[in-house]
PDB file of C-alpha atoms in Angstrom:
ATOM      1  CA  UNK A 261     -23.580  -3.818  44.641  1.00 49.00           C
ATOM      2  CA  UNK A 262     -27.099  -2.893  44.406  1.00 48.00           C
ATOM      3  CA  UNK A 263     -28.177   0.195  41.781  1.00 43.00           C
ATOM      4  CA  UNK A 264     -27.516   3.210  43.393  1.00 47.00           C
ATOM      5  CA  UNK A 265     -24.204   2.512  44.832  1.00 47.00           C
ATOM      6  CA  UNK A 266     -23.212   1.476  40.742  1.00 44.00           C
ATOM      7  CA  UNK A 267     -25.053   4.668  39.720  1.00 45.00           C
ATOM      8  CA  UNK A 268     -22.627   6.257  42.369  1.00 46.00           C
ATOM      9  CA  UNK A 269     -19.548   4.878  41.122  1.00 48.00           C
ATOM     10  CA  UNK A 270     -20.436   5.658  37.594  1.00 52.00           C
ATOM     11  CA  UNK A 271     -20.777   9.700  38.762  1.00 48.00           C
ATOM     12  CA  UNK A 272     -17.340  11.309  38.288  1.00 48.00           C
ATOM     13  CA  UNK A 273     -17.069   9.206  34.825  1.00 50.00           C
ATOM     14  CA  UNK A 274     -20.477  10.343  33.652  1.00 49.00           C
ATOM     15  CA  UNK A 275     -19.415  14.100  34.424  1.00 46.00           C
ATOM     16  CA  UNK A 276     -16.111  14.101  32.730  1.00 50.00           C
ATOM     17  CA  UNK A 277     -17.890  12.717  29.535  1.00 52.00           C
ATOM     18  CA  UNK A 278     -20.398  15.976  30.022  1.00 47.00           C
ATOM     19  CA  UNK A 279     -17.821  18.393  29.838  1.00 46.00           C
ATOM     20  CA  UNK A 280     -16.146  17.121  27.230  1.00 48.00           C
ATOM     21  CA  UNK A 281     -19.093  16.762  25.105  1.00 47.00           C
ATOM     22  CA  UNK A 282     -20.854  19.959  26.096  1.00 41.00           C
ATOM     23  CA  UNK A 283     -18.780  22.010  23.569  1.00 40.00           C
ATOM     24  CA  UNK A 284     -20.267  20.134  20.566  1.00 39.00           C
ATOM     25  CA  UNK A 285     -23.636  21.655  21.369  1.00 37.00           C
ATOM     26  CA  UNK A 286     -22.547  25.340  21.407  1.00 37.00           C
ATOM     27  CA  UNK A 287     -25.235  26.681  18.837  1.00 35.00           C
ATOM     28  CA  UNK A 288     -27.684  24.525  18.966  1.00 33.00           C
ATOM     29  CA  UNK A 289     -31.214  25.568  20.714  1.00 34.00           C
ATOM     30  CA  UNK A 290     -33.715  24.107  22.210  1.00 35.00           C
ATOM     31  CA  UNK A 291     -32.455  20.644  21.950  1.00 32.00           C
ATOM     32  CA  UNK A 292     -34.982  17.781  23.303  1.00 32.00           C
ATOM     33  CA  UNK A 293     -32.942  13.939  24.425  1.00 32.00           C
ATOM     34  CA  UNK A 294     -35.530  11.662  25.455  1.00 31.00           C
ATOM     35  CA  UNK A 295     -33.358   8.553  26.522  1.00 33.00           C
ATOM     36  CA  UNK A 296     -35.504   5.070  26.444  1.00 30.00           C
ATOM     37  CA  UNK A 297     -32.936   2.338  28.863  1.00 30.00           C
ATOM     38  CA  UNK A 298     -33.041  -1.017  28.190  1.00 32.00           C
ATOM     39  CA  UNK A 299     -30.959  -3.410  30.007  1.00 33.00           C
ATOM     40  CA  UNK A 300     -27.835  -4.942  28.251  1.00 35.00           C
ATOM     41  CA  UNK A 301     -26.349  -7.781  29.162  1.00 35.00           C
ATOM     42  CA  UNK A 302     -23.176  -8.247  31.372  1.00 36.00           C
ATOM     43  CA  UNK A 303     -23.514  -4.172  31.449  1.00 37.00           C
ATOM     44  CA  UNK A 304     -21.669  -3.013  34.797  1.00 34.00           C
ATOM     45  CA  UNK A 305     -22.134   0.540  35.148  1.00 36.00           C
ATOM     46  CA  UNK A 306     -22.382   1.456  31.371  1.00 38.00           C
ATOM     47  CA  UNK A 307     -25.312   2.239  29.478  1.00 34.00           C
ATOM     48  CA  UNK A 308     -27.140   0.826  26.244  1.00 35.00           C
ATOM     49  CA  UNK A 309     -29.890   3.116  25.046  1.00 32.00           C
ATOM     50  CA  UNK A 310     -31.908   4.254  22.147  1.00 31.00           C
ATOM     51  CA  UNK A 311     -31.719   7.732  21.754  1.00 30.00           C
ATOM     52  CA  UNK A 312     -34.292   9.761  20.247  1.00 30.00           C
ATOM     53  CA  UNK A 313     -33.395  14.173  19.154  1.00 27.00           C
ATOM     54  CA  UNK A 314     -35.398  16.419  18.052  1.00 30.00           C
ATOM     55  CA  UNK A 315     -34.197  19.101  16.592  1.00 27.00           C
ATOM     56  CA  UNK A 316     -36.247  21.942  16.811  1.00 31.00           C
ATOM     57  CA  UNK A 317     -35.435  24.127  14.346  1.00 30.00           C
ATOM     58  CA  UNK A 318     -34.289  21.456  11.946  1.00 27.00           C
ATOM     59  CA  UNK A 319     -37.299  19.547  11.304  1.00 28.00           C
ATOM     60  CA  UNK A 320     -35.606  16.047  11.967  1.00 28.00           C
ATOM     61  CA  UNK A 321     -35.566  13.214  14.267  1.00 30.00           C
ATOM     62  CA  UNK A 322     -32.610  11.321  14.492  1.00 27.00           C
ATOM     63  CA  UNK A 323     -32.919   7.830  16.044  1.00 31.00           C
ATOM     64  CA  UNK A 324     -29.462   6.307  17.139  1.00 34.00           C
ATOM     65  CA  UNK A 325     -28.839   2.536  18.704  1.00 39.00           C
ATOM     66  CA  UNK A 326     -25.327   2.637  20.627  1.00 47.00           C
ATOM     67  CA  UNK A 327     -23.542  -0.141  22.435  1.00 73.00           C
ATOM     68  CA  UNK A 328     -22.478   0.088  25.820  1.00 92.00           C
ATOM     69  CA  UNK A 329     -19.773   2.759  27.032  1.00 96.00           C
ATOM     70  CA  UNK A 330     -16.983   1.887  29.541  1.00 96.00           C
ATOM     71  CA  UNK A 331     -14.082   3.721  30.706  1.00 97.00           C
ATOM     72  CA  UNK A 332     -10.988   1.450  29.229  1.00 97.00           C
ATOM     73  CA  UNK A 333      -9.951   0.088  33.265  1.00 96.00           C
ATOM     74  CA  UNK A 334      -9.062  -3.214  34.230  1.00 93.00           C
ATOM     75  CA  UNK A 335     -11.795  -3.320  35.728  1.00 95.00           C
ATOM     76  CA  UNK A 336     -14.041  -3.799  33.003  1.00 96.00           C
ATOM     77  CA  UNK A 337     -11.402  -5.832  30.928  1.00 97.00           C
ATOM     78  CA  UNK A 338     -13.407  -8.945  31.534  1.00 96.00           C
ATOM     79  CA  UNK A 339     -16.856  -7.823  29.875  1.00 95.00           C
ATOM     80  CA  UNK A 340     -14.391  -6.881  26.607  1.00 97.00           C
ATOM     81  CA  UNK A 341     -12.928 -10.759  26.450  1.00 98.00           C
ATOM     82  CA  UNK A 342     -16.306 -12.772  27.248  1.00 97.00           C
ATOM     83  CA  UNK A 343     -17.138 -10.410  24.135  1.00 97.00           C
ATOM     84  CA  UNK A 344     -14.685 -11.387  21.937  1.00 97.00           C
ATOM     85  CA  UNK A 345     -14.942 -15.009  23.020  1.00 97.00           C
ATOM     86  CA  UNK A 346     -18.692 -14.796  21.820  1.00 96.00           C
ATOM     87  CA  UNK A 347     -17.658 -13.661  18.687  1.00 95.00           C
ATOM     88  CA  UNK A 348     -18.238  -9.600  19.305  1.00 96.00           C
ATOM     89  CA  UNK A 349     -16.512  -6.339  17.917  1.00 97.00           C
ATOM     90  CA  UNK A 350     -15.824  -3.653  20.643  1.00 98.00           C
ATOM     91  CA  UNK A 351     -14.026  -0.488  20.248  1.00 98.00           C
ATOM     92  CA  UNK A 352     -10.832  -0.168  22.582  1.00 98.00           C
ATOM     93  CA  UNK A 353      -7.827   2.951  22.909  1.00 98.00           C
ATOM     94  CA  UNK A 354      -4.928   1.289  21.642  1.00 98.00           C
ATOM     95  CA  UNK A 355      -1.274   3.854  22.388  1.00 97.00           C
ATOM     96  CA  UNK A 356      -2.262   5.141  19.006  1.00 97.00           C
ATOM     97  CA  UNK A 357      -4.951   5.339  17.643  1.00 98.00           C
ATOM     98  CA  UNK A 358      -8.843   3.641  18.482  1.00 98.00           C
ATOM     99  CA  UNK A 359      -9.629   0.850  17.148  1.00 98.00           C
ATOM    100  CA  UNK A 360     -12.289  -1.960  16.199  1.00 98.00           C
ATOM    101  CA  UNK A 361     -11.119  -5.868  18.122  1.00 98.00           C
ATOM    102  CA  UNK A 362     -12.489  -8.995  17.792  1.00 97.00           C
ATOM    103  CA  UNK A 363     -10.961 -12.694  17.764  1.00 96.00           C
ATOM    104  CA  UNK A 364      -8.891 -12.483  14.914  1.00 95.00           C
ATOM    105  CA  UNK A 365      -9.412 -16.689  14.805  1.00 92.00           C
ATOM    106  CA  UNK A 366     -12.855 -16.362  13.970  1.00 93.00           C
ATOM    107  CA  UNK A 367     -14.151 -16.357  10.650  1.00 91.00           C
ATOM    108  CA  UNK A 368     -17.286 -14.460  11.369  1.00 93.00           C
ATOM    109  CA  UNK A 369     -16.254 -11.445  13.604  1.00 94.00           C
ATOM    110  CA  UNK A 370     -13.068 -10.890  11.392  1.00 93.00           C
ATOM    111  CA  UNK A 371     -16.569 -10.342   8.538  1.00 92.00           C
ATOM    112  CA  UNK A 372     -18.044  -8.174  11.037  1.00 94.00           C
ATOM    113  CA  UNK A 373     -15.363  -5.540  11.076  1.00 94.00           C
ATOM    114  CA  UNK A 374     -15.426  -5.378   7.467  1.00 93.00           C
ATOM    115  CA  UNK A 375     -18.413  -5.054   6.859  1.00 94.00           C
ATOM    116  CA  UNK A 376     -18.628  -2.013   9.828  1.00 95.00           C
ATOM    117  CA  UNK A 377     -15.725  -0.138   8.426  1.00 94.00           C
ATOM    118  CA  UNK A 378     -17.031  -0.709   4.809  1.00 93.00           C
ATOM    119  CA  UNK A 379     -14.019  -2.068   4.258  1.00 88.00           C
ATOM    120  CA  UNK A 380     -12.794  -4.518   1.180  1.00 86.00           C
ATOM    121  CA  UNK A 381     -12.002  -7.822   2.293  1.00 82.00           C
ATOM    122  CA  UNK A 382      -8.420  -7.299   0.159  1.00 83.00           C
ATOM    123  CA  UNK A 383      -7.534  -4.789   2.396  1.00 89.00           C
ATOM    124  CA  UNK A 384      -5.344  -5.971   4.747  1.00 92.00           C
ATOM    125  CA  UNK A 385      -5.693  -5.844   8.748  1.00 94.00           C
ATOM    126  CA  UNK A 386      -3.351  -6.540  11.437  1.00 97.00           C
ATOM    127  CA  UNK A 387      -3.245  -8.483  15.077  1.00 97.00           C
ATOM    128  CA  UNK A 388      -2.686  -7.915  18.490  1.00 98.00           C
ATOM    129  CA  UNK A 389      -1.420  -9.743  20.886  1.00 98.00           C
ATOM    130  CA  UNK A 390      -1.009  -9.766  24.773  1.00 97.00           C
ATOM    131  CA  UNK A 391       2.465 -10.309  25.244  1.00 97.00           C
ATOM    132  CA  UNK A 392       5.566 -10.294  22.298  1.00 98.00           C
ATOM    133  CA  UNK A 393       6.182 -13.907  23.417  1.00 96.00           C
ATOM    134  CA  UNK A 394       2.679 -14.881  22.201  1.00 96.00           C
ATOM    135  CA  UNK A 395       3.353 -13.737  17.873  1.00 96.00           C
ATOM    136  CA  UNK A 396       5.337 -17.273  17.785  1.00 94.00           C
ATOM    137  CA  UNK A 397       1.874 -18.752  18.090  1.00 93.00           C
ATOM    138  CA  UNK A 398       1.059 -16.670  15.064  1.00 94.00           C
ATOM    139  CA  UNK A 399       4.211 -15.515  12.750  1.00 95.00           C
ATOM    140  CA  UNK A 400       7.512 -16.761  11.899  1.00 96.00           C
ATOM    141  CA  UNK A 401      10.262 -15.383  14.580  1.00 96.00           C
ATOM    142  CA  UNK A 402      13.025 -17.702  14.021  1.00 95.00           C
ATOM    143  CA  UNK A 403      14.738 -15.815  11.884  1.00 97.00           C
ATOM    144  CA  UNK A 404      15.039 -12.711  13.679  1.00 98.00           C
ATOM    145  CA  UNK A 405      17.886 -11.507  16.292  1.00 97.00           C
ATOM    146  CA  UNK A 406      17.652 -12.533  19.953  1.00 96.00           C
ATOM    147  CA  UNK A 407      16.182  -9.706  21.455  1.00 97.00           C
ATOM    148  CA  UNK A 408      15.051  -7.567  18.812  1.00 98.00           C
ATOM    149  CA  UNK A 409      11.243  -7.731  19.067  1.00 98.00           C
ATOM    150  CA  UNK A 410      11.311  -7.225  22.736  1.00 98.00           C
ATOM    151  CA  UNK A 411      13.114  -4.003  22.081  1.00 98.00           C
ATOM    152  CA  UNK A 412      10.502  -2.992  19.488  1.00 98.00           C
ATOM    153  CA  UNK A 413       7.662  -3.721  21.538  1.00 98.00           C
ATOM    154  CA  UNK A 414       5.119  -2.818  23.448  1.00 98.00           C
ATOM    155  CA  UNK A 415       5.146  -0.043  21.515  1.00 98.00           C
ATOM    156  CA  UNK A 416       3.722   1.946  18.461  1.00 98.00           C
ATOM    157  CA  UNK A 417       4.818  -0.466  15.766  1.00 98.00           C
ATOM    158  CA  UNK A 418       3.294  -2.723  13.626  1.00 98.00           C
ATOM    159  CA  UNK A 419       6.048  -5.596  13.019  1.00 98.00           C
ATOM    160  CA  UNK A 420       5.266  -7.377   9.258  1.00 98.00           C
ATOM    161  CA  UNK A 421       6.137 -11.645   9.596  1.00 97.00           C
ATOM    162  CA  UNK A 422       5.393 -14.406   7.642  1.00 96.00           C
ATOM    163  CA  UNK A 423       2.799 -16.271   9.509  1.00 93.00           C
ATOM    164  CA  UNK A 424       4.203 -19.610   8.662  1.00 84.00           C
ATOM    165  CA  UNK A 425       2.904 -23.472   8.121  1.00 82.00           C
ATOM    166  CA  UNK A 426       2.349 -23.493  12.398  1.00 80.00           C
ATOM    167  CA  UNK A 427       0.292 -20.194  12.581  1.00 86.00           C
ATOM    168  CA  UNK A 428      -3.391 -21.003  13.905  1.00 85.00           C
ATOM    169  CA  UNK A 429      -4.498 -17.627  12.239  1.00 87.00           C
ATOM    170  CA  UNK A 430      -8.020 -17.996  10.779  1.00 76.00           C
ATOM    171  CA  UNK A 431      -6.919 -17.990   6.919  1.00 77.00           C
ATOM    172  CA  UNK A 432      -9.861 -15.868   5.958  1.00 75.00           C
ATOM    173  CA  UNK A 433      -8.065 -12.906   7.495  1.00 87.00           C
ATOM    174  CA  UNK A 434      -6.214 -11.124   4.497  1.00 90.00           C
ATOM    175  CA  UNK A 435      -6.884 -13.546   2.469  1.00 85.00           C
ATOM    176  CA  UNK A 436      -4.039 -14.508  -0.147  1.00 86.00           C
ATOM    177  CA  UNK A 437      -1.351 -13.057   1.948  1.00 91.00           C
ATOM    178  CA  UNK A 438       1.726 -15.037   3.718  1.00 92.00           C
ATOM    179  CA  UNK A 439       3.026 -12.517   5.985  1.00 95.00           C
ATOM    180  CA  UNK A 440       0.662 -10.842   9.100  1.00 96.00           C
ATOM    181  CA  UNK A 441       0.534  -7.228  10.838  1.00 97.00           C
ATOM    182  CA  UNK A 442       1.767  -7.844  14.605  1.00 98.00           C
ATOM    183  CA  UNK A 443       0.872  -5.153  17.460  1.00 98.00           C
ATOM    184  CA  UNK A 444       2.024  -5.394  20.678  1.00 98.00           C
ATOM    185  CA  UNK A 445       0.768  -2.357  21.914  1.00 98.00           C
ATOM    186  CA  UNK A 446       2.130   0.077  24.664  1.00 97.00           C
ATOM    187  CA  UNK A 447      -1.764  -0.223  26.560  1.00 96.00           C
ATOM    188  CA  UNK A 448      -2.087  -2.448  29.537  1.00 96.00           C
ATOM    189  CA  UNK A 449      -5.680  -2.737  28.944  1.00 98.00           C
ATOM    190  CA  UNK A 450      -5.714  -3.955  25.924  1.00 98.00           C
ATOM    191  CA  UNK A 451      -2.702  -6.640  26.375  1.00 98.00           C
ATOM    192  CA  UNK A 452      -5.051  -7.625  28.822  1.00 98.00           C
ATOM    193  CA  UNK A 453      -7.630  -8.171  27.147  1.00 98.00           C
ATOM    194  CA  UNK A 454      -5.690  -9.688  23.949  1.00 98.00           C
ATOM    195  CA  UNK A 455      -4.434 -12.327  26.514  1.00 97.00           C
ATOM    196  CA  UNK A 456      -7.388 -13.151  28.231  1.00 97.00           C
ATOM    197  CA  UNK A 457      -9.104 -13.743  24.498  1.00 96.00           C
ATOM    198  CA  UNK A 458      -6.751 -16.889  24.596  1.00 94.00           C
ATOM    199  CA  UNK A 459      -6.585 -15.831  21.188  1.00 93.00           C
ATOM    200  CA  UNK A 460      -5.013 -12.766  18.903  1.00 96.00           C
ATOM    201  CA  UNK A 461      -7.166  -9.788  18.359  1.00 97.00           C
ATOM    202  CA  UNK A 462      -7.860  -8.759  14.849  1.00 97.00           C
ATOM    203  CA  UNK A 463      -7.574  -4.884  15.053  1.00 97.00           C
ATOM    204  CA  UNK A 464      -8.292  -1.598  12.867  1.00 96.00           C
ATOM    205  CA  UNK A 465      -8.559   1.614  13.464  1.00 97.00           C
ATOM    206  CA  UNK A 466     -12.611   2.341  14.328  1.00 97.00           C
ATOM    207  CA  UNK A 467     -13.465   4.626  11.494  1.00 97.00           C
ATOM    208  CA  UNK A 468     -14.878   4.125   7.869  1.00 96.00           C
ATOM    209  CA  UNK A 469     -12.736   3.227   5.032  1.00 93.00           C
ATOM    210  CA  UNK A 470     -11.495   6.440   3.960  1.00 92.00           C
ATOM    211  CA  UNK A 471     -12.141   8.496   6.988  1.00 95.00           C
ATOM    212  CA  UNK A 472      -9.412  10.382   9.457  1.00 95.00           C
ATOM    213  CA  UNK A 473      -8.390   8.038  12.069  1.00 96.00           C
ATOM    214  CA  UNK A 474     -10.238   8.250  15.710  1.00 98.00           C
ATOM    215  CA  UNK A 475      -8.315   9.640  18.643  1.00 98.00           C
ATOM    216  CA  UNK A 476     -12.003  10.102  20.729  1.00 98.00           C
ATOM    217  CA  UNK A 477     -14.454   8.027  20.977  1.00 97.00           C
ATOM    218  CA  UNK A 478     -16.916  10.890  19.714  1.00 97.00           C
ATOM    219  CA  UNK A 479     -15.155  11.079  15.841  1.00 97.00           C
ATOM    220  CA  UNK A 480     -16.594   7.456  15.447  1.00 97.00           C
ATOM    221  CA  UNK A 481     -20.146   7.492  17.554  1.00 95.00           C
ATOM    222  CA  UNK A 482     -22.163   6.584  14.450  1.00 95.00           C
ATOM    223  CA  UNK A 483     -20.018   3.511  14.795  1.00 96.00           C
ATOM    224  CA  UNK A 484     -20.412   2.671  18.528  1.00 96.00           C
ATOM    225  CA  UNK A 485     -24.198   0.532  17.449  1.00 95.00           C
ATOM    226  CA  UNK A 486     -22.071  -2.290  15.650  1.00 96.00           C
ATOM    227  CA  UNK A 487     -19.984  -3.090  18.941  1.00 97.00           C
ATOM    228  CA  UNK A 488     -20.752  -4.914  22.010  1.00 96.00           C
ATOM    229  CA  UNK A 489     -18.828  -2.112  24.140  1.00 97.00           C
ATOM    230  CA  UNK A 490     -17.079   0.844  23.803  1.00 97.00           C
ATOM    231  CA  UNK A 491     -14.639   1.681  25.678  1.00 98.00           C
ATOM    232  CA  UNK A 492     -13.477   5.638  26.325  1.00 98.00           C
ATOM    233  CA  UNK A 493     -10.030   6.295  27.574  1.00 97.00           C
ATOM    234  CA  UNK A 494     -10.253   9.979  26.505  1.00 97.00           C
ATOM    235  CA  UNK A 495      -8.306  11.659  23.833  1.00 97.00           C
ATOM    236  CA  UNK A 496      -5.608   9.921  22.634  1.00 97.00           C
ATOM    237  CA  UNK A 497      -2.516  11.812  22.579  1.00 95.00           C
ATOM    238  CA  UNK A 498      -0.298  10.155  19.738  1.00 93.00           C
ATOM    239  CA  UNK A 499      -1.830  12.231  16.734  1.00 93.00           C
ATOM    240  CA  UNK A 500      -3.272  10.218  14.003  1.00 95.00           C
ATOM    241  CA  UNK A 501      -0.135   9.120  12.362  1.00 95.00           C
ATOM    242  CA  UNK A 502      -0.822   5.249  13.412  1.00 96.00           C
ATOM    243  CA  UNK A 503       1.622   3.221  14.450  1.00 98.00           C
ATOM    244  CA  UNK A 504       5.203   2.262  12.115  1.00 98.00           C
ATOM    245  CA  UNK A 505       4.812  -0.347   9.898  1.00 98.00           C
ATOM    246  CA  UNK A 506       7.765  -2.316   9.269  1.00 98.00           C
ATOM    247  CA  UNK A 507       8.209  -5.400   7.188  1.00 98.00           C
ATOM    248  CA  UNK A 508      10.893  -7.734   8.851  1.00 98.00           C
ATOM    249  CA  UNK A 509      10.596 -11.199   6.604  1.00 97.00           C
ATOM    250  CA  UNK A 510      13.766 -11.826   5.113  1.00 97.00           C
ATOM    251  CA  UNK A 511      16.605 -12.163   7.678  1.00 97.00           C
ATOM    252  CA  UNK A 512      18.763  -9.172   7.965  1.00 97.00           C
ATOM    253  CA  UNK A 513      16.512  -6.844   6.196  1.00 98.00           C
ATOM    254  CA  UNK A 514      14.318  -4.588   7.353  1.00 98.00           C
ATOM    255  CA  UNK A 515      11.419  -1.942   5.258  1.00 98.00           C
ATOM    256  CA  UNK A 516       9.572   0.857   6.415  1.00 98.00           C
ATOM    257  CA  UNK A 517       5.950   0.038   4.621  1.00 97.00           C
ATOM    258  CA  UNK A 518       4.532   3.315   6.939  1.00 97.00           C
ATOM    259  CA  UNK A 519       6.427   5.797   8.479  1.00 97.00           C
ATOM    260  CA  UNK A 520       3.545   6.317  11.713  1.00 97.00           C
ATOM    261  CA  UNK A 521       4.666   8.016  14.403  1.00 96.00           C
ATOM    262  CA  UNK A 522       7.696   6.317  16.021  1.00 97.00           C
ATOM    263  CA  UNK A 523       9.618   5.902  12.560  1.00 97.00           C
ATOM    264  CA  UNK A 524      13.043   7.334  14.315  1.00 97.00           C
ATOM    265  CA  UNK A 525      13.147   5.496  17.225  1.00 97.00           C
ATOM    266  CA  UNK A 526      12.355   2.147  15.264  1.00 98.00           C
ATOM    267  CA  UNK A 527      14.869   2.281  12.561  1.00 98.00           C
ATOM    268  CA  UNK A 528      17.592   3.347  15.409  1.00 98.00           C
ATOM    269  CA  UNK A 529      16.517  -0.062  17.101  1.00 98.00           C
ATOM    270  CA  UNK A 530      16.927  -1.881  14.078  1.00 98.00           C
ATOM    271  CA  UNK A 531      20.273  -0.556  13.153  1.00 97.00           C
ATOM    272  CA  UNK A 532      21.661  -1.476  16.494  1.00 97.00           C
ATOM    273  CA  UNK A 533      20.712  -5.073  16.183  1.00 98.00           C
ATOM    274  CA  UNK A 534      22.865  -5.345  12.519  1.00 97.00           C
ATOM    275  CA  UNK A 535      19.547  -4.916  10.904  1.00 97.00           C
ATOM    276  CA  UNK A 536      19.539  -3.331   6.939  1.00 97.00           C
ATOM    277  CA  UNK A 537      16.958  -1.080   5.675  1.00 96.00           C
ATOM    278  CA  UNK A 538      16.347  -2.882   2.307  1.00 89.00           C
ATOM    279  CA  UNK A 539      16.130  -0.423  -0.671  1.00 72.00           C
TER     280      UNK A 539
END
């Protein structure tokens, strides 16, 4: 495909962003964006650039580095896992909430994240993983009814296991603990790209420690220069209650840790399957 035709395909994309950004700039006057490209690799149709305002008026320049920005297809699911397989964050829609991913086996993106969120290393942060067959690689199942998890998920809860003597979790992540966060979410293009990692994704929400959740890529762009892409699948309709958090490690026995916005629907689940909320 040579440039113009990707410029071309890029179009319709390009001009939804516009309107959608456009009303953040009611007010302002005489705003100046002199865009410098530079070419970024395995880049199809995004853009990496160096943006330089000046605010006239304000007596301020404001220079900003951004990764690359991709609409969350499948067709751009394999630039996201060649990332994480080099050891890169990116910023994906989850059916939540956004979120920072990287290969939640390796040591040194697992650091990265931190250290973008300005988050404590006690803090801890959960997984994702392609398919709900996959958390046996990673968590302790055994002990739960047949069936259960696969009427939990794909969905928006975070299921709390004990990862086990067999789980091939990197050990730096949460340090200290024995059980793991497990998302299977209810967003084929992020299963996908969980799944073609080979790996689980270590994943939390893309804001600062502290701050409101994301639902648009544009409540975390002073984040977007620490990934490798960024990927936009518009406003996220789920609110920013997060997903359920529900601790499921002793057998029978089940605890709500966050209520997040399926709460109903997930205790009803695991009532039906004989499990106990554990006061």
């Amino acid at each position: 495909m040579n440039i113009s035709a990707k410029i071309a395909e890029r179009l319709p994309y390009l001009h939804r962003r516009l309107r959608e950004d456009l009303p953040s700039l009611r007010g302002l006057h005489n705003l100046r964006f002199s865009p410098s490209l530079h070419k970024t690799r395995g880049a199809i149709g995004g853009f990496s650039k160096k943006m330089a305002f000046d605010w006239n008026g304000y007596g301020a320049d404001l220079a900003v580095e951004t990764g690359t920005v991709l609409p969350a297809l499948e067709v751009h699911a394999e630039e996201a896992i060649q990332a994480i397989k080099a050891q890169k964050v990116i910023a994906v829609p989850t059916d939540t909430l956004y979120g920072f991913a990287c290969d939640a086996c390796s040591e040194e993106a697992v650091h990265r994240i931190y250290e973008i969120k300005g988050r404590k290393h006690t803090s801890p942060m959960a997984i994702c993983v392609g398919d709900v067959m996959d958390i046996t690689r990673f968590a302790e199942t055994n002990h739960l009814p047949h069936g259960l998890l696969e009427n939990l998920l794909p969905g928006p809860v975070t299921v709390v296991l004990k990862r086990g003597d067999c789980s091939i979790l990197e050990r730096s992540l949460n340090p200290g603990l024995d059980t793991i966060g497990v998302r299977v979410p209810d967003s084929n293009f992020i299963r996908r790209i969980a799944s073609g990692s080979g790996s689980a994704l270590a994943l939390t929400s893309a804001n600062l420690s502290g701050q409101p959740s994301s639902v648009s890529i544009n409540e975390f762009g002073n984040l977007w220069q620490h990934c490798a892409y960024v990927y936009d699948g518009g406003i996220l309709p789920a609110g920013r209650a997060g997903s359920t958090v529900v601790e499921l490690t002793e057998p029978g026995l089940y605890k709500i840790l966050r209520p997040g916005s399926a709460m109903e629907e997930t205790v009803k689940t695991l009532e039906k399957f004989g499990i106990q909320n554990e006061h």
